[in-house]
């Protein structure tokens, strides 16, 4: 699962128990996830969030704040 958001946003995911948690950066293999990595595409800055998922399912994300 991978989400690309505007650079000023911070994103967390639902932990399945009604809370929020950061994305796993080493879920399944070292470096397989991202927790706010900065990217620039066509001159626009973004932040990347995501993690490796072995099983099908839903992931709910929250836009927690703008920096």
C-alpha positions as a LaTeX table, in Angstrom:
\begin{tabular}{lrrr}
\hline
Residue & $x$ (\AA) & $y$ (\AA) & $z$ (\AA) \\
\hline
Unk1 & 0.00 & 0.00 & 0.00 \\
Unk2 & 1.40 & 3.37 & $-1.00$ \\
Unk3 & 0.06 & 6.91 & $-0.52$ \\
Unk4 & 1.56 & 10.07 & $-1.96$ \\
Unk5 & 0.33 & 13.24 & $-0.20$ \\
Unk6 & 1.16 & 16.96 & $-0.40$ \\
Unk7 & 4.43 & 17.80 & 1.37 \\
Unk8 & 2.67 & 19.68 & 4.18 \\
Unk9 & 0.63 & 16.67 & 5.36 \\
Unk10 & 1.35 & 14.04 & 8.01 \\
Unk11 & $-0.44$ & 10.70 & 7.60 \\
Unk12 & $-0.98$ & 7.74 & 9.96 \\
Unk13 & $-2.90$ & 4.49 & 9.49 \\
Unk14 & $-5.62$ & 2.80 & 11.49 \\
Unk15 & $-4.18$ & 0.09 & 13.75 \\
Unk16 & $-7.34$ & $-2.05$ & 13.57 \\
Unk17 & $-8.22$ & $-1.41$ & 17.20 \\
Unk18 & $-9.55$ & 2.12 & 16.90 \\
Unk19 & $-6.21$ & 3.89 & 17.22 \\
Unk20 & $-3.64$ & 5.44 & 14.93 \\
Unk21 & $-0.10$ & 4.24 & 14.24 \\
Unk22 & 2.83 & 5.06 & 11.98 \\
Unk23 & 3.51 & 3.03 & 8.85 \\
Unk24 & 6.01 & 0.16 & 9.21 \\
Unk25 & 9.22 & 0.94 & 7.34 \\
Unk26 & 10.60 & $-2.63$ & 7.61 \\
Unk27 & 7.46 & $-4.76$ & 7.25 \\
Unk28 & 8.52 & $-7.98$ & 5.53 \\
Unk29 & 11.88 & $-6.71$ & 4.26 \\
Unk30 & 14.27 & $-3.94$ & 5.22 \\
Unk31 & 13.25 & $-0.65$ & 3.63 \\
Unk32 & 9.96 & $-1.99$ & 2.23 \\
Unk33 & 7.89 & 0.89 & 3.63 \\
Unk34 & 7.87 & 4.66 & 3.93 \\
Unk35 & 6.88 & 6.95 & 6.78 \\
Unk36 & 7.03 & 10.45 & 5.34 \\
Unk37 & 9.85 & 10.17 & 2.82 \\
Unk38 & 10.18 & 13.40 & 0.80 \\
Unk39 & 9.77 & 13.12 & $-2.98$ \\
Unk40 & 9.76 & 15.74 & $-5.73$ \\
Unk41 & 7.85 & 14.96 & $-8.92$ \\
Unk42 & 7.75 & 17.49 & $-11.74$ \\
Unk43 & 8.85 & 20.23 & $-9.33$ \\
Unk44 & 6.12 & 19.51 & $-6.75$ \\
Unk45 & 7.06 & 18.21 & $-3.29$ \\
Unk46 & 5.22 & 15.23 & $-1.78$ \\
Unk47 & 5.57 & 12.86 & 1.17 \\
Unk48 & 5.36 & 9.10 & 0.69 \\
Unk49 & 3.69 & 6.81 & 3.21 \\
Unk50 & 3.11 & 3.08 & 2.89 \\
Unk51 & 4.15 & $-0.43$ & 3.73 \\
Unk52 & 4.39 & $-3.92$ & 2.27 \\
Unk53 & 1.21 & $-5.99$ & 2.73 \\
Unk54 & 1.32 & $-9.74$ & 2.16 \\
Unk55 & $-2.46$ & $-10.23$ & 2.43 \\
Unk56 & $-5.38$ & $-8.51$ & 0.72 \\
Unk57 & $-7.28$ & $-6.11$ & 2.92 \\
Unk58 & $-8.23$ & $-2.52$ & 3.58 \\
Unk59 & $-5.96$ & 0.11 & 5.05 \\
Unk60 & $-7.54$ & 3.27 & 6.42 \\
Unk61 & $-5.32$ & 6.33 & 6.55 \\
Unk62 & $-5.73$ & 9.60 & 8.45 \\
Unk63 & $-4.53$ & 13.04 & 7.45 \\
Unk64 & $-3.46$ & 14.11 & 10.93 \\
Unk65 & $-2.04$ & 17.57 & 10.36 \\
Unk66 & $-0.52$ & 20.00 & 7.96 \\
Unk67 & 3.00 & 21.12 & 8.70 \\
\hline
\end{tabular}
